[in-house]
XYZ file of C-alpha atoms in Angstrom:
612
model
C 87.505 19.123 -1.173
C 90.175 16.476 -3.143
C 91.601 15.641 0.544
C 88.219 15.903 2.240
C 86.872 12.887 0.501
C 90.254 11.290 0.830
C 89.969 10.958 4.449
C 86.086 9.487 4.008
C 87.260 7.079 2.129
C 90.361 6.279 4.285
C 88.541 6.413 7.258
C 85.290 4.497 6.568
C 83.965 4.196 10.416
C 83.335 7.795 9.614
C 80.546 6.741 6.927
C 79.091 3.670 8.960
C 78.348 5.244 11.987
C 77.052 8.303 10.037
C 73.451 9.128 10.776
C 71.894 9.289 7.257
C 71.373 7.126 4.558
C 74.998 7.239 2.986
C 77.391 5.560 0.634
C 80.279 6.111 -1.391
C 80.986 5.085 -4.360
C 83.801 5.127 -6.827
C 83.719 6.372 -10.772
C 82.171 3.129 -11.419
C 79.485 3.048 -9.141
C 81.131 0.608 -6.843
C 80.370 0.935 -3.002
C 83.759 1.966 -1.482
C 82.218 2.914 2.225
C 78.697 3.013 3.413
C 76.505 4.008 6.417
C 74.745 0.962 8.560
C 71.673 3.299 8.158
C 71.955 2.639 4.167
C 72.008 -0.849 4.532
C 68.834 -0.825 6.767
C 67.052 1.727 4.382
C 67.846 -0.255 1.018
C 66.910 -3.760 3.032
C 70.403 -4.904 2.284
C 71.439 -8.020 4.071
C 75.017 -8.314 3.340
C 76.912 -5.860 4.581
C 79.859 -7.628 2.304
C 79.626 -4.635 -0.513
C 83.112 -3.366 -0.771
C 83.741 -3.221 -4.503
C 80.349 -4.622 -5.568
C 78.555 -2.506 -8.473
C 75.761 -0.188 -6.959
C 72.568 -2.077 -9.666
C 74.338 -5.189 -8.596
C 73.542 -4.737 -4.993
C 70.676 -2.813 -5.638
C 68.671 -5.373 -8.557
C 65.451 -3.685 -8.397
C 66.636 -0.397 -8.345
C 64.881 1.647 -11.112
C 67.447 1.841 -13.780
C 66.207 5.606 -14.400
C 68.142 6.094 -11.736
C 71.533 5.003 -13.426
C 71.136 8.077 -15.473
C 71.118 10.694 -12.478
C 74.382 8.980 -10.954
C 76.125 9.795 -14.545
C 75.068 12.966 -14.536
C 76.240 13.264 -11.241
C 79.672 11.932 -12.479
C 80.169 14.447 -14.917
C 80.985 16.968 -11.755
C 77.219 17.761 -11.608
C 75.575 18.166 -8.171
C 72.010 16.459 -7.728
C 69.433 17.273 -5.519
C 65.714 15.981 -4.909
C 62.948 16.127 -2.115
C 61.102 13.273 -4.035
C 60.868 11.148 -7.181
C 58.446 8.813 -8.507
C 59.909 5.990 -10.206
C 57.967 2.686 -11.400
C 59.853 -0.984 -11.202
C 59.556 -3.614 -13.678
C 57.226 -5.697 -10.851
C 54.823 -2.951 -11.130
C 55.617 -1.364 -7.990
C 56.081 2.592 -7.180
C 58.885 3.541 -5.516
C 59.603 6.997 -4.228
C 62.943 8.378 -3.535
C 65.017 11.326 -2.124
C 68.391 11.889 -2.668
C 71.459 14.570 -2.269
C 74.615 13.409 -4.676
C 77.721 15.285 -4.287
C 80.775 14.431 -6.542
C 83.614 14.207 -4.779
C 87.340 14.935 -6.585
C 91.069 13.666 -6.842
C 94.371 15.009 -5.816
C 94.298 16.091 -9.732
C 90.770 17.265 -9.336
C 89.359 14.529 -11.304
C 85.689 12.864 -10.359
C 86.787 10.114 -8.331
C 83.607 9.074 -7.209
C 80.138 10.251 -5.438
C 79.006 10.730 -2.028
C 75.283 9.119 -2.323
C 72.571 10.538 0.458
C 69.734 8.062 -0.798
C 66.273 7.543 1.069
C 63.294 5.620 0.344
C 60.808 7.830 1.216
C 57.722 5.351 -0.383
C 56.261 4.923 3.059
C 56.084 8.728 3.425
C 54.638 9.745 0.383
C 52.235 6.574 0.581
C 50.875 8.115 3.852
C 51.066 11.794 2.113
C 48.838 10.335 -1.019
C 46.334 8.628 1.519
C 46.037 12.024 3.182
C 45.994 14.116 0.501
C 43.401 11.910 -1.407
C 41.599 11.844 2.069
C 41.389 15.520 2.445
C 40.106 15.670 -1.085
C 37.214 12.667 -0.562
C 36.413 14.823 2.827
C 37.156 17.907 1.223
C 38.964 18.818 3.999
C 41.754 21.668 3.630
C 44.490 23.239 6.183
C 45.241 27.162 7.079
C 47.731 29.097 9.377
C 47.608 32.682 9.788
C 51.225 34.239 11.539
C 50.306 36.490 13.808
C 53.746 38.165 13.905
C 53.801 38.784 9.852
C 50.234 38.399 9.170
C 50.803 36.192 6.004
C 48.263 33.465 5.689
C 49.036 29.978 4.102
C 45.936 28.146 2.243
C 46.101 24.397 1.141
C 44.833 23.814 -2.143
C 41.663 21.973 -1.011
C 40.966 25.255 1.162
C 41.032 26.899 -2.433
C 38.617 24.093 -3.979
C 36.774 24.874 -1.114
C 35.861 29.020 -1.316
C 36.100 28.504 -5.512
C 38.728 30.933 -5.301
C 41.681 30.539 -7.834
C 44.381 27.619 -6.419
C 47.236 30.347 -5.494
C 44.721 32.801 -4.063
C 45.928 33.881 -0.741
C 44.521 36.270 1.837
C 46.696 39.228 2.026
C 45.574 40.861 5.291
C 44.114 39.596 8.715
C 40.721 40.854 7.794
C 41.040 39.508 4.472
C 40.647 36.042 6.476
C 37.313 36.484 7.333
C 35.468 38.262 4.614
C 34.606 35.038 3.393
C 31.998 33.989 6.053
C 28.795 35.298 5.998
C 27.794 38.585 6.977
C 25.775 38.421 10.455
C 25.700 35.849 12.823
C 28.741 33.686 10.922
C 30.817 36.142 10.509
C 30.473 37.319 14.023
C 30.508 34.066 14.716
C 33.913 33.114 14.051
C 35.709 36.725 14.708
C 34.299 35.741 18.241
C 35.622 32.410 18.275
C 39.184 33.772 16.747
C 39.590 36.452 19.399
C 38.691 33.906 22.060
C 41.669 31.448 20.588
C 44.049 34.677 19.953
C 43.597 36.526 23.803
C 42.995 32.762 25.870
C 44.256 30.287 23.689
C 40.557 28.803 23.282
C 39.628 26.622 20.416
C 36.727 26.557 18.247
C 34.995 24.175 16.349
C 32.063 25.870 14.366
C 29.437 24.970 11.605
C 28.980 28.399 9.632
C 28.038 29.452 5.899
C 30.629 30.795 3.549
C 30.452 32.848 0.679
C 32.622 31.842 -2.286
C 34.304 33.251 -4.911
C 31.265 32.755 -7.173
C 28.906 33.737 -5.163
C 27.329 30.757 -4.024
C 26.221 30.007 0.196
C 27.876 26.503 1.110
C 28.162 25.138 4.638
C 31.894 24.446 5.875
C 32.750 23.047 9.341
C 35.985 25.281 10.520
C 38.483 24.083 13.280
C 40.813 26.576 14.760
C 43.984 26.468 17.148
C 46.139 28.916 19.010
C 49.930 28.432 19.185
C 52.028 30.504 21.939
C 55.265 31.295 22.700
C 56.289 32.921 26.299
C 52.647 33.806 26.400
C 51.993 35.767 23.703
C 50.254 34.105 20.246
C 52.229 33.922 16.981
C 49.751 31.657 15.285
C 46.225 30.290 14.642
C 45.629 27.383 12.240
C 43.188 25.169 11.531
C 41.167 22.917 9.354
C 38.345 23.778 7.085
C 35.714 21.192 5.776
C 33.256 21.261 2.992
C 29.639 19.916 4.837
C 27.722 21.475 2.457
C 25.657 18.097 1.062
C 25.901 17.203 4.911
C 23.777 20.040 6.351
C 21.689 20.700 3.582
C 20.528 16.540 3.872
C 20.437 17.306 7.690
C 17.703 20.623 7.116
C 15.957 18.496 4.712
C 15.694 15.866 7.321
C 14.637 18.076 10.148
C 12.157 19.834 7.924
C 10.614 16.515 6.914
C 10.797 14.710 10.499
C 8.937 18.142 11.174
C 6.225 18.056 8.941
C 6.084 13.685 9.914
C 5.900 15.197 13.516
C 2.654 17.523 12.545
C 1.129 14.984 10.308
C 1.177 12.043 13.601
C 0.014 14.782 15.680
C -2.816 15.827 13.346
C -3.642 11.878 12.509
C -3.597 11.631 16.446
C -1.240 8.810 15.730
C 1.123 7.632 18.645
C 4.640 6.396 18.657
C 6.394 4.073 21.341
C 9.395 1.930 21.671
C 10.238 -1.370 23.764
C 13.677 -2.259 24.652
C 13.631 -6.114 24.719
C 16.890 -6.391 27.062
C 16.008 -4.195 29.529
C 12.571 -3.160 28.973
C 12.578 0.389 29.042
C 9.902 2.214 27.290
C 9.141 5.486 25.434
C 6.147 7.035 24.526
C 5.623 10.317 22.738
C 2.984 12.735 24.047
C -0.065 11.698 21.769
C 0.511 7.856 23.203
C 0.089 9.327 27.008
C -3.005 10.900 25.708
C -4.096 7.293 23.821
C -4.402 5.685 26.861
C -4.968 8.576 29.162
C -2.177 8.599 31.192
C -0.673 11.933 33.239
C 2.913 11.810 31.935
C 4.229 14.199 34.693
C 2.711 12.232 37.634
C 1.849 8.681 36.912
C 3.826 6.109 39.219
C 5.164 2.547 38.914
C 5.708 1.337 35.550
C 4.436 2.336 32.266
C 3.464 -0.977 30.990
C 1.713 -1.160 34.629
C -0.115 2.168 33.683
C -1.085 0.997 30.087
C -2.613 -2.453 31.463
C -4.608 -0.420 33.946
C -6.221 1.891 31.045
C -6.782 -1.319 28.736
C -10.671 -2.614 29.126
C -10.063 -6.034 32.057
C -11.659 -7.954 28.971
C -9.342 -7.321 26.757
C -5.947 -7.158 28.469
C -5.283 -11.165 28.090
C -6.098 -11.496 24.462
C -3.846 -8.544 23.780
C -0.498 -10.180 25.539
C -1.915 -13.751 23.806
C -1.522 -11.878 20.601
C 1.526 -9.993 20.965
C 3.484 -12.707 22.469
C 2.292 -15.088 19.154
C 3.784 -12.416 16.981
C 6.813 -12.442 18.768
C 7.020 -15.933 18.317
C 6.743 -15.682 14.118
C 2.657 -16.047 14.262
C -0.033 -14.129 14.091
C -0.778 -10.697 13.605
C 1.208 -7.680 13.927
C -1.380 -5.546 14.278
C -3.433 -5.741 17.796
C -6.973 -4.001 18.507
C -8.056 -3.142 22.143
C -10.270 -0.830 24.133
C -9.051 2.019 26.724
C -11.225 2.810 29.146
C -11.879 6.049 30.123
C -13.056 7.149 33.145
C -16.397 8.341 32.458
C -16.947 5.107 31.485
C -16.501 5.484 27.469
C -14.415 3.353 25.183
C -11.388 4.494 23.020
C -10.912 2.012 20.295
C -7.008 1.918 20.209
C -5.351 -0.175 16.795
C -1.583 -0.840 17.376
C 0.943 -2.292 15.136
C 3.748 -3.344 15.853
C 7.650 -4.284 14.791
C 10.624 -6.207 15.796
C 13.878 -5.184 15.233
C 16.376 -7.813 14.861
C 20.723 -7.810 15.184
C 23.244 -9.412 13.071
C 22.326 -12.631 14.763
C 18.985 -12.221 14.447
C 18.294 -11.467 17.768
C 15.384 -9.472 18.731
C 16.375 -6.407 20.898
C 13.691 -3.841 20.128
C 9.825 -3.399 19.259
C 8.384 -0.377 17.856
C 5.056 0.322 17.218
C 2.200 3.210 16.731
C -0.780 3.409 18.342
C -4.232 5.290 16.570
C -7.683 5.838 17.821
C -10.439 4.161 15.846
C -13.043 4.929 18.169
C -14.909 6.759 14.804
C -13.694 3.899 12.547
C -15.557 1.536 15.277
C -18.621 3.184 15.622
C -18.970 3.939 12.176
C -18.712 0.239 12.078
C -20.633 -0.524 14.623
C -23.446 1.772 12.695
C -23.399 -0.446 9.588
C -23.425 -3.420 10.858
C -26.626 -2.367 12.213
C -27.761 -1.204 9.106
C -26.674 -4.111 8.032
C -29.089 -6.291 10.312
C -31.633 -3.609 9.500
C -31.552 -4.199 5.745
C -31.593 -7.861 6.327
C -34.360 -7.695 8.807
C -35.985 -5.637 6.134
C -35.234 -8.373 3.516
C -36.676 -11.001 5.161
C -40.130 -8.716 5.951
C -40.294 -8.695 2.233
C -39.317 -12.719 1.784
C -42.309 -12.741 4.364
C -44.775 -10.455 2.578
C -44.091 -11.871 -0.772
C -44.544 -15.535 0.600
C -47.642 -14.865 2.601
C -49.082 -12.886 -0.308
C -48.298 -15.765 -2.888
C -49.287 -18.368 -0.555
C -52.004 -17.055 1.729
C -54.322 -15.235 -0.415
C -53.534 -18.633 -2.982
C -55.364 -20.471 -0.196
C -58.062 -17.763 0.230
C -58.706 -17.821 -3.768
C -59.361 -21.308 -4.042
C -61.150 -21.701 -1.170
C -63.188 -19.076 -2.231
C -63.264 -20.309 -6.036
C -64.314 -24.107 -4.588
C -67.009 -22.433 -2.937
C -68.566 -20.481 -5.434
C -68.387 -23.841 -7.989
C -70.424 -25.795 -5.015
C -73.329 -22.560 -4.740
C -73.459 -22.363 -8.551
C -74.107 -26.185 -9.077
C -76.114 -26.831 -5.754
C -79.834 -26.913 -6.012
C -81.028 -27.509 -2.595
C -81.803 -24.418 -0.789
C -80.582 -25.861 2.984
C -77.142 -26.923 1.053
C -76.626 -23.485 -0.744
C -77.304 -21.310 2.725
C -75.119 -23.446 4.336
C -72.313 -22.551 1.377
C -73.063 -19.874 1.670
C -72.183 -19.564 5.593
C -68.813 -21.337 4.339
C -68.849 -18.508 1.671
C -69.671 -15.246 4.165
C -66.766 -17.330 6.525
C -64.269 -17.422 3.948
C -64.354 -14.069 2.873
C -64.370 -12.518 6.561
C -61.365 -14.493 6.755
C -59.456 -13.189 3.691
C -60.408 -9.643 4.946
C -58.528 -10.398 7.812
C -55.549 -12.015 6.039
C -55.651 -8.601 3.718
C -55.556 -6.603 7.213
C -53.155 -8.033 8.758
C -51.280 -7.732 5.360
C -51.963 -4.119 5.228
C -50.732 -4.162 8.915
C -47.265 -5.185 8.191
C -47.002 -3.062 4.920
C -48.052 -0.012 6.823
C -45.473 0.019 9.966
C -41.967 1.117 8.950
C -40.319 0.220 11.904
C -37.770 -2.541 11.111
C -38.061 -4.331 14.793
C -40.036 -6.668 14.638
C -41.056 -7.049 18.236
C -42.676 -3.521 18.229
C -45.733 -5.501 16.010
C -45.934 -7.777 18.590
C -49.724 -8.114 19.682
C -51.165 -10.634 21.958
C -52.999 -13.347 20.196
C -55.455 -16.494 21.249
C -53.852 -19.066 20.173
C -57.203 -21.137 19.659
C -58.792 -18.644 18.009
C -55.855 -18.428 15.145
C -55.842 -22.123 14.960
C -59.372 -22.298 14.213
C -59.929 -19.403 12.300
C -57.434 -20.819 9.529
C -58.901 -24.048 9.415
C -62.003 -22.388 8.428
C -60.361 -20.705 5.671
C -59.450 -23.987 4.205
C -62.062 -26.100 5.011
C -62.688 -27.007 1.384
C -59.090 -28.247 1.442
C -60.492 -30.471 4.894
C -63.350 -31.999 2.791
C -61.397 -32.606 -0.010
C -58.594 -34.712 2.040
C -61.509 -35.985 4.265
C -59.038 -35.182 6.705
C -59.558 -34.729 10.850
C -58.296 -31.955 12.982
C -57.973 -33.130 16.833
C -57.426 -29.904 19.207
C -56.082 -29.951 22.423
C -55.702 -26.432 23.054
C -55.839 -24.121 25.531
C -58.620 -21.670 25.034
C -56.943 -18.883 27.467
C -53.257 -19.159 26.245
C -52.347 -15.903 24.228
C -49.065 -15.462 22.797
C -47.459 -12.445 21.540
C -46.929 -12.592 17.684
C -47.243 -10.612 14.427
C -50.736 -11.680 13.591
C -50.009 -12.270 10.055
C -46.972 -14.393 10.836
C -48.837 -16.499 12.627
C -51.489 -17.226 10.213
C -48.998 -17.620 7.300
C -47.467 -20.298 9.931
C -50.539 -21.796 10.745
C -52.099 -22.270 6.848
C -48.291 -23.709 6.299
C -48.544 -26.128 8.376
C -52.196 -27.237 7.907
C -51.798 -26.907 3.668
C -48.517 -29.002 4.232
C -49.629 -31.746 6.349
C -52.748 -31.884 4.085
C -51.051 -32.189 0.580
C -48.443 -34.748 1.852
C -50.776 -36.540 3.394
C -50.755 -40.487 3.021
C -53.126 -41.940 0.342
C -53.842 -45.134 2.033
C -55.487 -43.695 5.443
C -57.095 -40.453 6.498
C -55.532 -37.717 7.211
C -55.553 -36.626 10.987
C -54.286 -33.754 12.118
C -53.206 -33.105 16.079
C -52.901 -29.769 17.604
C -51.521 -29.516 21.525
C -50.121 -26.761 23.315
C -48.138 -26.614 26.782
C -46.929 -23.857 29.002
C -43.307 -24.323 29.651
C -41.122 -21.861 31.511
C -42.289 -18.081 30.169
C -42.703 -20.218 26.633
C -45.543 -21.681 24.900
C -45.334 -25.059 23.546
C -47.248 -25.851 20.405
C -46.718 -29.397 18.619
C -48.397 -29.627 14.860
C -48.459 -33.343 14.534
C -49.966 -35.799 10.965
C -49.770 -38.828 10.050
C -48.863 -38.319 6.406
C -46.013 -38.930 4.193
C -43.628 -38.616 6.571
C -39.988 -36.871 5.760
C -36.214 -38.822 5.149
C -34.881 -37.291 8.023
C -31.390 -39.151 7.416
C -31.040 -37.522 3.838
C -33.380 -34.670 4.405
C -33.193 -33.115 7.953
C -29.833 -30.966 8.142
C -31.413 -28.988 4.905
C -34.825 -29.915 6.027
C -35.311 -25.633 6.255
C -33.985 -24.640 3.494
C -34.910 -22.349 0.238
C -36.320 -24.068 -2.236
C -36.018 -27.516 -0.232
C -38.480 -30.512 -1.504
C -39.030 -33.853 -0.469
C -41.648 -35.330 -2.285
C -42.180 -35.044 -5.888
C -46.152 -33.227 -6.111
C -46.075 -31.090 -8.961
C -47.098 -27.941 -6.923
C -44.390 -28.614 -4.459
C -42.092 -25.126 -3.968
C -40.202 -25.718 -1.825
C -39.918 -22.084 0.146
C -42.764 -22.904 2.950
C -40.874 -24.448 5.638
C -38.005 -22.070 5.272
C -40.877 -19.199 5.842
C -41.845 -20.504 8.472
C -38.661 -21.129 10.323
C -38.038 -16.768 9.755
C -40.829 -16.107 10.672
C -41.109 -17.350 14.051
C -37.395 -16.772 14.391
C -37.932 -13.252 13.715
C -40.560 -13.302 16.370
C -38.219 -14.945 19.157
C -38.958 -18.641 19.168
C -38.048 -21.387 17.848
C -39.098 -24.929 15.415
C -37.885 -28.225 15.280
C -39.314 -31.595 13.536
C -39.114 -35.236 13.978
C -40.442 -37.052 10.912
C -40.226 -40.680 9.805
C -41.587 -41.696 6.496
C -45.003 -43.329 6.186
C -45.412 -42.414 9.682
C -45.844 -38.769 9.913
C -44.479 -35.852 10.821
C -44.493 -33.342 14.249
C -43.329 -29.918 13.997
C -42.784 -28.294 17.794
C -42.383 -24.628 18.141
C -42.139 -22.687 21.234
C -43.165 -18.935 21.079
C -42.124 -16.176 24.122
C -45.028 -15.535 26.068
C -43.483 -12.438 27.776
């Protein structure tokens, strides 16, 4: 061996051209000959190392390492696939070597014969994988096919919970593991497919492992041949456990989403801005009644044909606003079907937006309201109902306050008059007025009774034809004490063959209004003079109710001039509540009142009733 290394060190072109990592070094540690391949592997730059000390070449060489080359020197060969060392920067550094002492002529240690790699890259990579397998729990196997012996990595161990030098010990040993049934079977399939053809397989099966428990584990399996026949299968086993038991539970609840949208008759759809494709789902085709096997042209083509015409613009109007960052994202329109019904559709809807907040896709759902709507539609006519109801009562209560008030005192002016009267021509013709007056509050109480009795909340079903005369002068009667009190004048120019259709005792409530009204507002400097006219104006009847009283501040009075509890002059027995009466009243009825006023002029009220 003494003249072996002799002749490496005499002839050192033998060393450089070598094809490993190599250098030779003296009893000192000195390079005496090296390979070019060390100087590339150490990332040393001067190849001017002849004599130079191997730390002094070599600075940030871990000085552990000095300790292995003097072992080495004591005639101790070294050998190792691998060492971790750390430098003083903080860096690892991993290294392989293979040191042989070589000897003198006298068979002293002259020196060493270094094989030194940096294998840091390597085991960087081999770290990265290894601490990737173990983040994927991912594990590798090889079964021999010639010798049967099968070769587990450790994460293959982790894997089955089996202890970490547990190795199968037969071929069938392999596959006890999987599940009995359809895994099992499974993957014996799949192995004698890979073993006879040279097939792969790629399967998703359930384990059992050493402790008992069922876990998922993706398995990956290759054939290796030689002159045809197969010596080998190996593979790759992965733990997807969490994976397909978060899949199930995703299928099983996107199921039961599935059942509760079709139950809720709730459909889906999606827009692709770009390119505007569509999808529906099955309940949306149903929505909007649309054949999904045979409809033709477009879908949005189809849906605009099943929207109601009057609604179609309004929709896109309000779509294309929410689009735009306004508006609503929720959109109500009708379908309609073709037996002429409505489907109340509500539809929200979404934008999606990228990275760049562009918008590429809408979603949306679409749900039938029709019940929602007609349930709506039902209240809001019980709605108008109660009101309508509500203001028969205002009515009532006002006519029974106000009307038989005007009956009472009439009738209580009376009976003063007969009691202190002593001419017998004077007290017959009271009592005339007297017999008059109470014929007249019968009436009032009949018509009363009238609206109390009918229960139908329409008001035009009490519509009965009335003379309009004969109202007019049947309610100045009633308050013709009122008339002698004023001194006032009535002036009719009337019609005695126009009728109108009213609720009788809406019409004298209006009437005594109007005549009480004009009569207590009159003006105290003249008399008052009432003027009564009617016209027949296109299917309406005119009546104007003109005085020349008071007179009303139309300027600061007539936008509230029919309001509750309105006054405009200050008489003590002012309420305010007539005028507003009267404006329901014939409202309810169809027509319609307006006034002109001007104060210490008078006042004209003109109301037009529906003769048909």
């Amino acid at each position: 061996m003494g003249s072996f290394f002799s002749q490496i060190k005499v002839n050192e072109s033998l060393i450089k051209d070598a094809p490993i990592s190599v250098a030779n070094l003296d009893k000192n540690c000195n390079f005496l000959s090296f390979s070019n391949l060390f100087l590339k592997e150490h990332n040393i730059n001067n190849d001017k190392i002849i004599d130079a000390y191997f730390f002094d070449v070599l600075p940030d060489f871990p000085k552990a390492f000095k300790e292995v080359l003097e072992q080495c020197l004591l005639d101790n060969p070294c050998e190792n696939e691998g060492k971790k060392y750390l430098l003083e920067n903080g860096s690892n550094i991993w290294l392989k070597w293979k040191i042989n002492p070589w000897t003198k002529e006298d068979g002293t240690v002259g020196g060493l014969v270094v094989v030194l790699e940096d294998i840091t890259d390597t085991k960087n990579i081999d770290e990265l994988i290894k601490e990737a397998q173990e983040v994927a729990r991912t594990g590798g196997w090889q079964l021999n096919l010639l010798t049967y012996k099968a070769q587990w990595t450790k994460m293959v161990n982790i894997i089955h919970e089996m202890p970490l030098d547990y190795v199968p010990q037969t071929f069938d040993e392999c596959f006890v593991h999987f599940k009995e049934g359809i895994y099992r079977d499974l993957i014996l399939k799949a192995t004698h497919e890979a073993i006879e053809h040279g097939t792969p397989w790629d399967e998703e099966v359930i384990m059992i492992t050493g402790t008992g428990k069922e876990v998922w584990i993706r398995t990956k399996g290759h054939a290796e041949f030689i002159d045809g026949k197969c010596v080998r299968i190996y593979g790759i086993c992965q733990d997807i456990d969490c994976y397909k038991r978060s899949q199930q539970d995703y299928i099983e609840s996107a199921e039961k989403l599935k059942s509760a949208i079709s139950a809720s008759n709730v459909g889906t759809w999606e827009y692709n801005l770009n390119n505007g494709h569509t999808l529906w789902d099955d309940i949306n085709y149903q929505l909007h009644n649309i054949d999904k096997e045979n409809y033709t042209g477009s879908l949005y083509r189809n849906w605009k044909k099943s929207v109601h015409p009057e609604d179609v613009k309004r929709v896109h109007k309000e779509v294309v606003s929410y689009y735009n960052g306004n508006g609503s994202r929720v959109v109500e329109y009708r379908v309609l079907l073709p037996d002429n019904n409505i489907r109340n559709i509500k539809a929200s809807v979404t934008i999606l937006t990228g990275p760049k907040n562009n918008k590429f896709r809408a979603l949306g759902i679409c749900q039938d309201i029709t019940k929602e709507k007609n349930a709506e539609i039902k209240l809001k006519k019980f709605a108008e109902i109660t009101g309508q109801q509500n203001n028969s009562l205002t009515n009532f209560a006002h006519m029974v306050s106000h009307d038989l008030r005007s009956h009472s005192t009439n009738l209580s002016v009376l009976t003063s008059l007969i009691e202190d009267e002593k001419d017998p021509e004077e007290r017959k013709q009271i009592l005339e007025m007297l017999k008059s007056a109470t014929n007249s509050l019968n009436s009032t109480v009949y018509n009363l009774n009238e609206v109390v009795q009918s229960s139908d909340t329409n008001i035009h079903t009490k519509l009965v034809q009335v003379n309009i005369l004969k109202a007019i002068t049947t309610v100045q009667n009633n308050i013709s004490t009122l008339f002698q009190d004023k001194k006032g004048m009535c002036v009719l120019d009337v019609n005695p063959d126009y009728f109108v259709p009213v609720v009788p005792a809406y019409l004298d409530s209006i009437l005594l209004n109007l005549f009480t009204n004009s009569l207590k507002y009159c003006a105290p400097n003249r008399t008052p003079i009432i003027k009564i006219c009617t016209l027949l104006l296109d299917k309406q009847l005119q009546l104007t109710f003109e005085d020349n009283g008071k007179g009303i501040d139309m300027a600061k009075f007539g936008k509230t001039i029919f309001g509750m509890n309105k006054t405009f002059h200050r008489n003590k027995d002012a309420r305010g509540v007539g005028l507003y009466i009267i404006k329901n009243q014939i409202e309810a009825m169809g027509g319609t009142i307006s006034v002109t006023s001007e104060v210490n002029i008078g006042t004209k009220f003109t109301i037009n009733f529906k003769t048909i």
